[in-house]
Amino acid sequence: MTIFIGNLSWDAEREDLIHLFSQYGEVSKCSMPLDRETGRKRGFAFVDLGNAEEEKKAIDDLQDVEWMGRAISVRVAEPRR
């Protein structure tokens, strides 16, 4: 399962997300997509943890929590269409 994190602060970096989610388990993948034209962050990211139990705990604990000045949205990522 992949976790979607939305409404990220523009100041958030990949390392910040790894630090936040590593409290729940080993982060196996973390990506912050950039806008193709401007190269700026798009305000969301994806994180994979070691197992589904760790991912569920992270989603439950971090949903609507204020982090870096923003109330982040944390949920299971939907497959690409």
PDB file of N, CA, C and O in Angstrom:
ATOM      1  N   MET A   1       0.853  -1.174   0.000  1.00  0.00           N
ATOM      2  CA  MET A   1       0.000   0.000   0.000  1.00  0.00           C
ATOM      3  C   MET A   1       0.896   1.234   0.000  1.00  0.00           C
ATOM      4  O   MET A   1       1.952   1.258   0.604  1.00  0.00           O
ATOM      5  N   THR A   2       0.434   2.258  -0.666  1.00  0.00           N
ATOM      6  CA  THR A   2       1.140   3.531  -0.693  1.00  0.00           C
ATOM      7  C   THR A   2       0.282   4.567   0.025  1.00  0.00           C
ATOM      8  O   THR A   2      -0.931   4.577  -0.120  1.00  0.00           O
ATOM      9  N   ILE A   3       0.931   5.414   0.797  1.00  0.00           N
ATOM     10  CA  ILE A   3       0.242   6.465   1.536  1.00  0.00           C
ATOM     11  C   ILE A   3       0.359   7.773   0.754  1.00  0.00           C
ATOM     12  O   ILE A   3       1.446   8.138   0.299  1.00  0.00           O
ATOM     13  N   PHE A   4      -0.772   8.471   0.612  1.00  0.00           N
ATOM     14  CA  PHE A   4      -0.807   9.794  -0.004  1.00  0.00           C
ATOM     15  C   PHE A   4      -0.830  10.833   1.108  1.00  0.00           C
ATOM     16  O   PHE A   4      -1.599  10.707   2.062  1.00  0.00           O
ATOM     17  N   ILE A   5       0.017  11.851   1.003  1.00  0.00           N
ATOM     18  CA  ILE A   5       0.041  12.950   1.971  1.00  0.00           C
ATOM     19  C   ILE A   5      -0.219  14.229   1.183  1.00  0.00           C
ATOM     20  O   ILE A   5       0.545  14.588   0.289  1.00  0.00           O
ATOM     21  N   GLY A   6      -1.318  14.905   1.514  1.00  0.00           N
ATOM     22  CA  GLY A   6      -1.694  16.120   0.805  1.00  0.00           C
ATOM     23  C   GLY A   6      -1.660  17.338   1.712  1.00  0.00           C
ATOM     24  O   GLY A   6      -1.538  17.228   2.927  1.00  0.00           O
ATOM     25  N   ASN A   7      -1.773  18.510   1.092  1.00  0.00           N
ATOM     26  CA  ASN A   7      -1.760  19.800   1.784  1.00  0.00           C
ATOM     27  C   ASN A   7      -0.441  20.042   2.519  1.00  0.00           C
ATOM     28  O   ASN A   7      -0.403  20.609   3.608  1.00  0.00           O
ATOM     29  N   LEU A   8       0.654  19.621   1.889  1.00  0.00           N
ATOM     30  CA  LEU A   8       1.975  19.800   2.490  1.00  0.00           C
ATOM     31  C   LEU A   8       2.423  21.254   2.429  1.00  0.00           C
ATOM     32  O   LEU A   8       2.104  21.976   1.481  1.00  0.00           O
ATOM     33  N   SER A   9       3.185  21.641   3.417  1.00  0.00           N
ATOM     34  CA  SER A   9       3.828  22.947   3.422  1.00  0.00           C
ATOM     35  C   SER A   9       4.819  23.004   2.262  1.00  0.00           C
ATOM     36  O   SER A   9       5.460  22.002   1.924  1.00  0.00           O
ATOM     37  N   TRP A  10       4.952  24.166   1.650  1.00  0.00           N
ATOM     38  CA  TRP A  10       5.929  24.323   0.565  1.00  0.00           C
ATOM     39  C   TRP A  10       7.348  24.160   1.085  1.00  0.00           C
ATOM     40  O   TRP A  10       8.276  23.916   0.305  1.00  0.00           O
ATOM     41  N   ASP A  11       7.534  24.299   2.408  1.00  0.00           N
ATOM     42  CA  ASP A  11       8.862  24.151   3.010  1.00  0.00           C
ATOM     43  C   ASP A  11       9.229  22.694   3.273  1.00  0.00           C
ATOM     44  O   ASP A  11      10.382  22.394   3.585  1.00  0.00           O
ATOM     45  N   ALA A  12       8.260  21.792   3.189  1.00  0.00           N
ATOM     46  CA  ALA A  12       8.520  20.374   3.477  1.00  0.00           C
ATOM     47  C   ALA A  12       9.467  19.791   2.434  1.00  0.00           C
ATOM     48  O   ALA A  12       9.327  20.028   1.243  1.00  0.00           O
ATOM     49  N   GLU A  13      10.413  19.026   2.910  1.00  0.00           N
ATOM     50  CA  GLU A  13      11.374  18.341   2.045  1.00  0.00           C
ATOM     51  C   GLU A  13      11.205  16.835   2.225  1.00  0.00           C
ATOM     52  O   GLU A  13      10.608  16.366   3.196  1.00  0.00           O
ATOM     53  N   ARG A  14      11.750  16.090   1.299  1.00  0.00           N
ATOM     54  CA  ARG A  14      11.676  14.626   1.335  1.00  0.00           C
ATOM     55  C   ARG A  14      12.212  14.086   2.663  1.00  0.00           C
ATOM     56  O   ARG A  14      11.624  13.204   3.272  1.00  0.00           O
ATOM     57  N   GLU A  15      13.314  14.647   3.134  1.00  0.00           N
ATOM     58  CA  GLU A  15      13.926  14.204   4.390  1.00  0.00           C
ATOM     59  C   GLU A  15      12.989  14.432   5.580  1.00  0.00           C
ATOM     60  O   GLU A  15      12.975  13.647   6.525  1.00  0.00           O
ATOM     61  N   ASP A  16      12.210  15.519   5.544  1.00  0.00           N
ATOM     62  CA  ASP A  16      11.246  15.796   6.613  1.00  0.00           C
ATOM     63  C   ASP A  16      10.178  14.710   6.669  1.00  0.00           C
ATOM     64  O   ASP A  16       9.798  14.245   7.743  1.00  0.00           O
ATOM     65  N   LEU A  17       9.683  14.302   5.505  1.00  0.00           N
ATOM     66  CA  LEU A  17       8.677  13.243   5.451  1.00  0.00           C
ATOM     67  C   LEU A  17       9.234  11.914   5.924  1.00  0.00           C
ATOM     68  O   LEU A  17       8.570  11.176   6.652  1.00  0.00           O
ATOM     69  N   ILE A  18      10.447  11.607   5.508  1.00  0.00           N
ATOM     70  CA  ILE A  18      11.080  10.358   5.950  1.00  0.00           C
ATOM     71  C   ILE A  18      11.211  10.364   7.464  1.00  0.00           C
ATOM     72  O   ILE A  18      10.907   9.366   8.124  1.00  0.00           O
ATOM     73  N   HIS A  19      11.612  11.483   8.036  1.00  0.00           N
ATOM     74  CA  HIS A  19      11.740  11.587   9.489  1.00  0.00           C
ATOM     75  C   HIS A  19      10.386  11.390  10.167  1.00  0.00           C
ATOM     76  O   HIS A  19      10.277  10.659  11.152  1.00  0.00           O
ATOM     77  N   LEU A  20       9.332  12.027   9.655  1.00  0.00           N
ATOM     78  CA  LEU A  20       7.998  11.911  10.239  1.00  0.00           C
ATOM     79  C   LEU A  20       7.483  10.478  10.180  1.00  0.00           C
ATOM     80  O   LEU A  20       7.019   9.933  11.184  1.00  0.00           O
ATOM     81  N   PHE A  21       7.576   9.834   9.025  1.00  0.00           N
ATOM     82  CA  PHE A  21       7.005   8.499   8.865  1.00  0.00           C
ATOM     83  C   PHE A  21       7.898   7.395   9.411  1.00  0.00           C
ATOM     84  O   PHE A  21       7.410   6.293   9.676  1.00  0.00           O
ATOM     85  N   SER A  22       9.170   7.657   9.624  1.00  0.00           N
ATOM     86  CA  SER A  22      10.054   6.621  10.180  1.00  0.00           C
ATOM     87  C   SER A  22       9.706   6.314  11.637  1.00  0.00           C
ATOM     88  O   SER A  22      10.135   5.291  12.170  1.00  0.00           O
ATOM     89  N   GLN A  23       8.883   7.155  12.256  1.00  0.00           N
ATOM     90  CA  GLN A  23       8.397   6.869  13.610  1.00  0.00           C
ATOM     91  C   GLN A  23       7.451   5.669  13.604  1.00  0.00           C
ATOM     92  O   GLN A  23       7.193   5.079  14.645  1.00  0.00           O
ATOM     93  N   TYR A  24       6.923   5.316  12.432  1.00  0.00           N
ATOM     94  CA  TYR A  24       5.953   4.228  12.304  1.00  0.00           C
ATOM     95  C   TYR A  24       6.557   2.976  11.697  1.00  0.00           C
ATOM     96  O   TYR A  24       5.923   1.930  11.688  1.00  0.00           O
ATOM     97  N   GLY A  25       7.750   3.067  11.176  1.00  0.00           N
ATOM     98  CA  GLY A  25       8.415   1.919  10.569  1.00  0.00           C
ATOM     99  C   GLY A  25       9.427   2.393   9.542  1.00  0.00           C
ATOM    100  O   GLY A  25       9.611   3.593   9.330  1.00  0.00           O
ATOM    101  N   GLU A  26      10.060   1.431   8.899  1.00  0.00           N
ATOM    102  CA  GLU A  26      11.078   1.756   7.905  1.00  0.00           C
ATOM    103  C   GLU A  26      10.416   2.278   6.631  1.00  0.00           C
ATOM    104  O   GLU A  26       9.527   1.640   6.065  1.00  0.00           O
ATOM    105  N   VAL A  27      10.834   3.459   6.185  1.00  0.00           N
ATOM    106  CA  VAL A  27      10.312   4.055   4.962  1.00  0.00           C
ATOM    107  C   VAL A  27      11.052   3.402   3.788  1.00  0.00           C
ATOM    108  O   VAL A  27      12.260   3.556   3.648  1.00  0.00           O
ATOM    109  N   SER A  28      10.315   2.661   2.960  1.00  0.00           N
ATOM    110  CA  SER A  28      10.947   1.994   1.828  1.00  0.00           C
ATOM    111  C   SER A  28      10.949   2.861   0.573  1.00  0.00           C
ATOM    112  O   SER A  28      11.757   2.656  -0.329  1.00  0.00           O
ATOM    113  N   LYS A  29      10.029   3.853   0.514  1.00  0.00           N
ATOM    114  CA  LYS A  29       9.964   4.735  -0.651  1.00  0.00           C
ATOM    115  C   LYS A  29       9.305   6.046  -0.244  1.00  0.00           C
ATOM    116  O   LYS A  29       8.363   6.058   0.538  1.00  0.00           O
ATOM    117  N   CYS A  30       9.814   7.152  -0.774  1.00  0.00           N
ATOM    118  CA  CYS A  30       9.236   8.467  -0.502  1.00  0.00           C
ATOM    119  C   CYS A  30       9.454   9.334  -1.740  1.00  0.00           C
ATOM    120  O   CYS A  30      10.582   9.477  -2.201  1.00  0.00           O
ATOM    121  N   SER A  31       8.360   9.879  -2.271  1.00  0.00           N
ATOM    122  CA  SER A  31       8.503  10.738  -3.450  1.00  0.00           C
ATOM    123  C   SER A  31       7.620  11.968  -3.315  1.00  0.00           C
ATOM    124  O   SER A  31       6.515  11.912  -2.796  1.00  0.00           O
ATOM    125  N   MET A  32       8.167  13.091  -3.771  1.00  0.00           N
ATOM    126  CA  MET A  32       7.456  14.370  -3.794  1.00  0.00           C
ATOM    127  C   MET A  32       7.470  14.852  -5.240  1.00  0.00           C
ATOM    128  O   MET A  32       8.455  15.432  -5.693  1.00  0.00           O
ATOM    129  N   PRO A  33       6.383  14.614  -5.972  1.00  0.00           N
ATOM    130  CA  PRO A  33       6.350  15.020  -7.381  1.00  0.00           C
ATOM    131  C   PRO A  33       6.535  16.528  -7.556  1.00  0.00           C
ATOM    132  O   PRO A  33       6.075  17.323  -6.739  1.00  0.00           O
ATOM    133  N   LEU A  34       7.218  16.880  -8.632  1.00  0.00           N
ATOM    134  CA  LEU A  34       7.451  18.284  -8.978  1.00  0.00           C
ATOM    135  C   LEU A  34       6.647  18.637 -10.224  1.00  0.00           C
ATOM    136  O   LEU A  34       6.383  17.781 -11.074  1.00  0.00           O
ATOM    137  N   ASP A  35       6.282  19.891 -10.344  1.00  0.00           N
ATOM    138  CA  ASP A  35       5.598  20.389 -11.532  1.00  0.00           C
ATOM    139  C   ASP A  35       6.566  20.306 -12.709  1.00  0.00           C
ATOM    140  O   ASP A  35       7.721  20.725 -12.603  1.00  0.00           O
ATOM    141  N   ARG A  36       6.117  19.764 -13.819  1.00  0.00           N
ATOM    142  CA  ARG A  36       6.993  19.586 -14.988  1.00  0.00           C
ATOM    143  C   ARG A  36       7.495  20.903 -15.562  1.00  0.00           C
ATOM    144  O   ARG A  36       8.620  20.995 -16.036  1.00  0.00           O
ATOM    145  N   GLU A  37       6.644  21.906 -15.533  1.00  0.00           N
ATOM    146  CA  GLU A  37       7.012  23.174 -16.162  1.00  0.00           C
ATOM    147  C   GLU A  37       7.856  24.069 -15.265  1.00  0.00           C
ATOM    148  O   GLU A  37       8.804  24.699 -15.725  1.00  0.00           O
ATOM    149  N   THR A  38       7.492  24.155 -13.983  1.00  0.00           N
ATOM    150  CA  THR A  38       8.178  25.088 -13.089  1.00  0.00           C
ATOM    151  C   THR A  38       9.241  24.429 -12.211  1.00  0.00           C
ATOM    152  O   THR A  38      10.104  25.108 -11.681  1.00  0.00           O
ATOM    153  N   GLY A  39       9.141  23.109 -12.022  1.00  0.00           N
ATOM    154  CA  GLY A  39      10.074  22.415 -11.133  1.00  0.00           C
ATOM    155  C   GLY A  39       9.747  22.601  -9.656  1.00  0.00           C
ATOM    156  O   GLY A  39      10.481  22.144  -8.799  1.00  0.00           O
ATOM    157  N   ARG A  40       8.632  23.288  -9.366  1.00  0.00           N
ATOM    158  CA  ARG A  40       8.223  23.515  -7.967  1.00  0.00           C
ATOM    159  C   ARG A  40       7.501  22.285  -7.423  1.00  0.00           C
ATOM    160  O   ARG A  40       6.904  21.516  -8.171  1.00  0.00           O
ATOM    161  N   LYS A  41       7.529  22.163  -6.098  1.00  0.00           N
ATOM    162  CA  LYS A  41       6.782  21.091  -5.434  1.00  0.00           C
ATOM    163  C   LYS A  41       5.300  21.281  -5.689  1.00  0.00           C
ATOM    164  O   LYS A  41       4.829  22.410  -5.852  1.00  0.00           O
ATOM    165  N   ARG A  42       4.556  20.181  -5.711  1.00  0.00           N
ATOM    166  CA  ARG A  42       3.128  20.240  -6.015  1.00  0.00           C
ATOM    167  C   ARG A  42       2.252  20.184  -4.766  1.00  0.00           C
ATOM    168  O   ARG A  42       1.037  20.222  -4.862  1.00  0.00           O
ATOM    169  N   GLY A  43       2.852  20.071  -3.577  1.00  0.00           N
ATOM    170  CA  GLY A  43       2.079  20.115  -2.340  1.00  0.00           C
ATOM    171  C   GLY A  43       1.576  18.777  -1.857  1.00  0.00           C
ATOM    172  O   GLY A  43       0.743  18.717  -0.955  1.00  0.00           O
ATOM    173  N   PHE A  44       2.074  17.697  -2.458  1.00  0.00           N
ATOM    174  CA  PHE A  44       1.696  16.363  -1.991  1.00  0.00           C
ATOM    175  C   PHE A  44       2.870  15.412  -2.170  1.00  0.00           C
ATOM    176  O   PHE A  44       3.858  15.737  -2.839  1.00  0.00           O
ATOM    177  N   ALA A  45       2.749  14.236  -1.533  1.00  0.00           N
ATOM    178  CA  ALA A  45       3.829  13.253  -1.592  1.00  0.00           C
ATOM    179  C   ALA A  45       3.250  11.853  -1.414  1.00  0.00           C
ATOM    180  O   ALA A  45       2.081  11.683  -1.057  1.00  0.00           O
ATOM    181  N   PHE A  46       4.101  10.864  -1.638  1.00  0.00           N
ATOM    182  CA  PHE A  46       3.741   9.462  -1.450  1.00  0.00           C
ATOM    183  C   PHE A  46       4.814   8.785  -0.617  1.00  0.00           C
ATOM    184  O   PHE A  46       6.001   9.032  -0.815  1.00  0.00           O
ATOM    185  N   VAL A  47       4.374   7.924   0.311  1.00  0.00           N
ATOM    186  CA  VAL A  47       5.305   7.206   1.184  1.00  0.00           C
ATOM    187  C   VAL A  47       4.878   5.750   1.251  1.00  0.00           C
ATOM    188  O   VAL A  47       3.687   5.440   1.336  1.00  0.00           O
ATOM    189  N   ASP A  48       5.859   4.849   1.220  1.00  0.00           N
ATOM    190  CA  ASP A  48       5.629   3.412   1.449  1.00  0.00           C
ATOM    191  C   ASP A  48       6.385   3.019   2.707  1.00  0.00           C
ATOM    192  O   ASP A  48       7.565   3.379   2.861  1.00  0.00           O
ATOM    193  N   LEU A  49       5.709   2.285   3.587  1.00  0.00           N
ATOM    194  CA  LEU A  49       6.353   1.753   4.785  1.00  0.00           C
ATOM    195  C   LEU A  49       6.540   0.246   4.633  1.00  0.00           C
ATOM    196  O   LEU A  49       6.054  -0.358   3.669  1.00  0.00           O
ATOM    197  N   GLY A  50       7.192  -0.364   5.627  1.00  0.00           N
ATOM    198  CA  GLY A  50       7.535  -1.777   5.569  1.00  0.00           C
ATOM    199  C   GLY A  50       6.354  -2.730   5.490  1.00  0.00           C
ATOM    200  O   GLY A  50       6.416  -3.738   4.797  1.00  0.00           O
ATOM    201  N   ASN A  51       5.269  -2.450   6.209  1.00  0.00           N
ATOM    202  CA  ASN A  51       4.120  -3.357   6.159  1.00  0.00           C
ATOM    203  C   ASN A  51       2.813  -2.598   6.343  1.00  0.00           C
ATOM    204  O   ASN A  51       2.799  -1.434   6.759  1.00  0.00           O
ATOM    205  N   ALA A  52       1.714  -3.260   6.043  1.00  0.00           N
ATOM    206  CA  ALA A  52       0.387  -2.635   6.054  1.00  0.00           C
ATOM    207  C   ALA A  52      -0.030  -2.180   7.448  1.00  0.00           C
ATOM    208  O   ALA A  52      -0.710  -1.159   7.591  1.00  0.00           O
ATOM    209  N   GLU A  53       0.376  -2.899   8.468  1.00  0.00           N
ATOM    210  CA  GLU A  53       0.016  -2.518   9.840  1.00  0.00           C
ATOM    211  C   GLU A  53       0.640  -1.172  10.210  1.00  0.00           C
ATOM    212  O   GLU A  53      -0.014  -0.310  10.799  1.00  0.00           O
ATOM    213  N   GLU A  54       1.916  -0.981   9.851  1.00  0.00           N
ATOM    214  CA  GLU A  54       2.596   0.291  10.116  1.00  0.00           C
ATOM    215  C   GLU A  54       1.941   1.427   9.323  1.00  0.00           C
ATOM    216  O   GLU A  54       1.759   2.533   9.835  1.00  0.00           O
ATOM    217  N   GLU A  55       1.582   1.138   8.084  1.00  0.00           N
ATOM    218  CA  GLU A  55       0.954   2.154   7.242  1.00  0.00           C
ATOM    219  C   GLU A  55      -0.405   2.566   7.800  1.00  0.00           C
ATOM    220  O   GLU A  55      -0.721   3.751   7.846  1.00  0.00           O
ATOM    221  N   LYS A  56      -1.196   1.603   8.253  1.00  0.00           N
ATOM    222  CA  LYS A  56      -2.510   1.923   8.818  1.00  0.00           C
ATOM    223  C   LYS A  56      -2.361   2.782  10.072  1.00  0.00           C
ATOM    224  O   LYS A  56      -3.089   3.753  10.257  1.00  0.00           O
ATOM    225  N   LYS A  57      -1.405   2.459  10.930  1.00  0.00           N
ATOM    226  CA  LYS A  57      -1.176   3.242  12.148  1.00  0.00           C
ATOM    227  C   LYS A  57      -0.765   4.671  11.793  1.00  0.00           C
ATOM    228  O   LYS A  57      -1.251   5.626  12.389  1.00  0.00           O
ATOM    229  N   ALA A  58       0.124   4.825  10.817  1.00  0.00           N
ATOM    230  CA  ALA A  58       0.566   6.159  10.396  1.00  0.00           C
ATOM    231  C   ALA A  58      -0.613   6.964   9.854  1.00  0.00           C
ATOM    232  O   ALA A  58      -0.773   8.143  10.204  1.00  0.00           O
ATOM    233  N   ILE A  59      -1.447   6.351   9.033  1.00  0.00           N
ATOM    234  CA  ILE A  59      -2.619   7.041   8.480  1.00  0.00           C
ATOM    235  C   ILE A  59      -3.558   7.466   9.603  1.00  0.00           C
ATOM    236  O   ILE A  59      -3.999   8.612   9.662  1.00  0.00           O
ATOM    237  N   ASP A  60      -3.857   6.550  10.518  1.00  0.00           N
ATOM    238  CA  ASP A  60      -4.767   6.857  11.631  1.00  0.00           C
ATOM    239  C   ASP A  60      -4.225   7.979  12.513  1.00  0.00           C
ATOM    240  O   ASP A  60      -4.969   8.862  12.930  1.00  0.00           O
ATOM    241  N   ASP A  61      -2.928   7.942  12.799  1.00  0.00           N
ATOM    242  CA  ASP A  61      -2.323   8.924  13.712  1.00  0.00           C
ATOM    243  C   ASP A  61      -2.116  10.298  13.073  1.00  0.00           C
ATOM    244  O   ASP A  61      -2.174  11.310  13.770  1.00  0.00           O
ATOM    245  N   LEU A  62      -1.859  10.343  11.775  1.00  0.00           N
ATOM    246  CA  LEU A  62      -1.447  11.600  11.148  1.00  0.00           C
ATOM    247  C   LEU A  62      -2.546  12.307  10.358  1.00  0.00           C
ATOM    248  O   LEU A  62      -2.348  13.446   9.930  1.00  0.00           O
ATOM    249  N   GLN A  63      -3.690  11.675  10.162  1.00  0.00           N
ATOM    250  CA  GLN A  63      -4.780  12.308   9.404  1.00  0.00           C
ATOM    251  C   GLN A  63      -5.220  13.592  10.096  1.00  0.00           C
ATOM    252  O   GLN A  63      -5.515  13.596  11.290  1.00  0.00           O
ATOM    253  N   ASP A  64      -5.243  14.691   9.353  1.00  0.00           N
ATOM    254  CA  ASP A  64      -5.673  16.012   9.829  1.00  0.00           C
ATOM    255  C   ASP A  64      -4.832  16.574  10.978  1.00  0.00           C
ATOM    256  O   ASP A  64      -5.296  17.415  11.731  1.00  0.00           O
ATOM    257  N   VAL A  65      -3.595  16.135  11.103  1.00  0.00           N
ATOM    258  CA  VAL A  65      -2.670  16.666  12.110  1.00  0.00           C
ATOM    259  C   VAL A  65      -1.987  17.891  11.520  1.00  0.00           C
ATOM    260  O   VAL A  65      -1.684  17.931  10.325  1.00  0.00           O
ATOM    261  N   GLU A  66      -1.740  18.893  12.340  1.00  0.00           N
ATOM    262  CA  GLU A  66      -0.991  20.061  11.863  1.00  0.00           C
ATOM    263  C   GLU A  66       0.487  19.715  11.875  1.00  0.00           C
ATOM    264  O   GLU A  66       1.044  19.314  12.894  1.00  0.00           O
ATOM    265  N   TRP A  67       1.112  19.874  10.722  1.00  0.00           N
ATOM    266  CA  TRP A  67       2.533  19.574  10.564  1.00  0.00           C
ATOM    267  C   TRP A  67       3.143  20.660   9.697  1.00  0.00           C
ATOM    268  O   TRP A  67       2.656  20.940   8.607  1.00  0.00           O
ATOM    269  N   MET A  68       4.153  21.308  10.199  1.00  0.00           N
ATOM    270  CA  MET A  68       4.836  22.400   9.513  1.00  0.00           C
ATOM    271  C   MET A  68       3.847  23.508   9.133  1.00  0.00           C
ATOM    272  O   MET A  68       3.913  24.088   8.051  1.00  0.00           O
ATOM    273  N   GLY A  69       2.880  23.763  10.035  1.00  0.00           N
ATOM    274  CA  GLY A  69       1.939  24.860   9.841  1.00  0.00           C
ATOM    275  C   GLY A  69       0.738  24.559   8.965  1.00  0.00           C
ATOM    276  O   GLY A  69      -0.058  25.451   8.689  1.00  0.00           O
ATOM    277  N   ARG A  70       0.577  23.314   8.518  1.00  0.00           N
ATOM    278  CA  ARG A  70      -0.555  22.943   7.659  1.00  0.00           C
ATOM    279  C   ARG A  70      -1.230  21.692   8.197  1.00  0.00           C
ATOM    280  O   ARG A  70      -0.554  20.789   8.708  1.00  0.00           O
ATOM    281  N   ALA A  71      -2.548  21.601   8.067  1.00  0.00           N
ATOM    282  CA  ALA A  71      -3.291  20.391   8.437  1.00  0.00           C
ATOM    283  C   ALA A  71      -3.163  19.412   7.274  1.00  0.00           C
ATOM    284  O   ALA A  71      -3.801  19.584   6.230  1.00  0.00           O
ATOM    285  N   ILE A  72      -2.310  18.407   7.438  1.00  0.00           N
ATOM    286  CA  ILE A  72      -2.050  17.488   6.332  1.00  0.00           C
ATOM    287  C   ILE A  72      -3.176  16.460   6.204  1.00  0.00           C
ATOM    288  O   ILE A  72      -3.836  16.103   7.173  1.00  0.00           O
ATOM    289  N   SER A  73      -3.369  16.006   4.990  1.00  0.00           N
ATOM    290  CA  SER A  73      -4.327  14.954   4.668  1.00  0.00           C
ATOM    291  C   SER A  73      -3.525  13.680   4.409  1.00  0.00           C
ATOM    292  O   SER A  73      -2.610  13.687   3.574  1.00  0.00           O
ATOM    293  N   VAL A  74      -3.839  12.613   5.131  1.00  0.00           N
ATOM    294  CA  VAL A  74      -3.079  11.366   5.001  1.00  0.00           C
ATOM    295  C   VAL A  74      -4.083  10.243   4.760  1.00  0.00           C
ATOM    296  O   VAL A  74      -5.004  10.042   5.548  1.00  0.00           O
ATOM    297  N   ARG A  75      -3.908   9.529   3.643  1.00  0.00           N
ATOM    298  CA  ARG A  75      -4.826   8.428   3.318  1.00  0.00           C
ATOM    299  C   ARG A  75      -4.129   7.435   2.382  1.00  0.00           C
ATOM    300  O   ARG A  75      -3.040   7.692   1.899  1.00  0.00           O
ATOM    301  N   VAL A  76      -4.812   6.343   2.143  1.00  0.00           N
ATOM    302  CA  VAL A  76      -4.307   5.359   1.189  1.00  0.00           C
ATOM    303  C   VAL A  76      -4.345   5.984  -0.206  1.00  0.00           C
ATOM    304  O   VAL A  76      -5.355   6.584  -0.599  1.00  0.00           O
ATOM    305  N   ALA A  77      -3.253   5.859  -0.931  1.00  0.00           N
ATOM    306  CA  ALA A  77      -3.185   6.429  -2.278  1.00  0.00           C
ATOM    307  C   ALA A  77      -4.059   5.624  -3.227  1.00  0.00           C
ATOM    308  O   ALA A  77      -4.120   4.386  -3.141  1.00  0.00           O
ATOM    309  N   GLU A  78      -4.735   6.323  -4.123  1.00  0.00           N
ATOM    310  CA  GLU A  78      -5.548   5.669  -5.143  1.00  0.00           C
ATOM    311  C   GLU A  78      -4.667   5.318  -6.319  1.00  0.00           C
ATOM    312  O   GLU A  78      -3.735   6.058  -6.645  1.00  0.00           O
ATOM    313  N   PRO A  79      -4.957   4.209  -6.989  1.00  0.00           N
ATOM    314  CA  PRO A  79      -4.157   3.848  -8.181  1.00  0.00           C
ATOM    315  C   PRO A  79      -4.276   4.916  -9.256  1.00  0.00           C
ATOM    316  O   PRO A  79      -5.295   5.585  -9.374  1.00  0.00           O
ATOM    317  N   ARG A  80      -3.207   5.056 -10.030  1.00  0.00           N
ATOM    318  CA  ARG A  80      -3.213   6.010 -11.151  1.00  0.00           C
ATOM    319  C   ARG A  80      -4.267   5.608 -12.162  1.00  0.00           C
ATOM    320  O   ARG A  80      -4.492   4.439 -12.426  1.00  0.00           O
ATOM    321  N   ARG A  81      -4.891   6.610 -12.756  1.00  0.00           N
ATOM    322  CA  ARG A  81      -5.893   6.315 -13.794  1.00  0.00           C
ATOM    323  C   ARG A  81      -5.315   6.525 -15.155  1.00  0.00           C
ATOM    324  O   ARG A  81      -4.442   7.228 -15.397  1.00  0.00           O
TER     325      ARG A  81
END
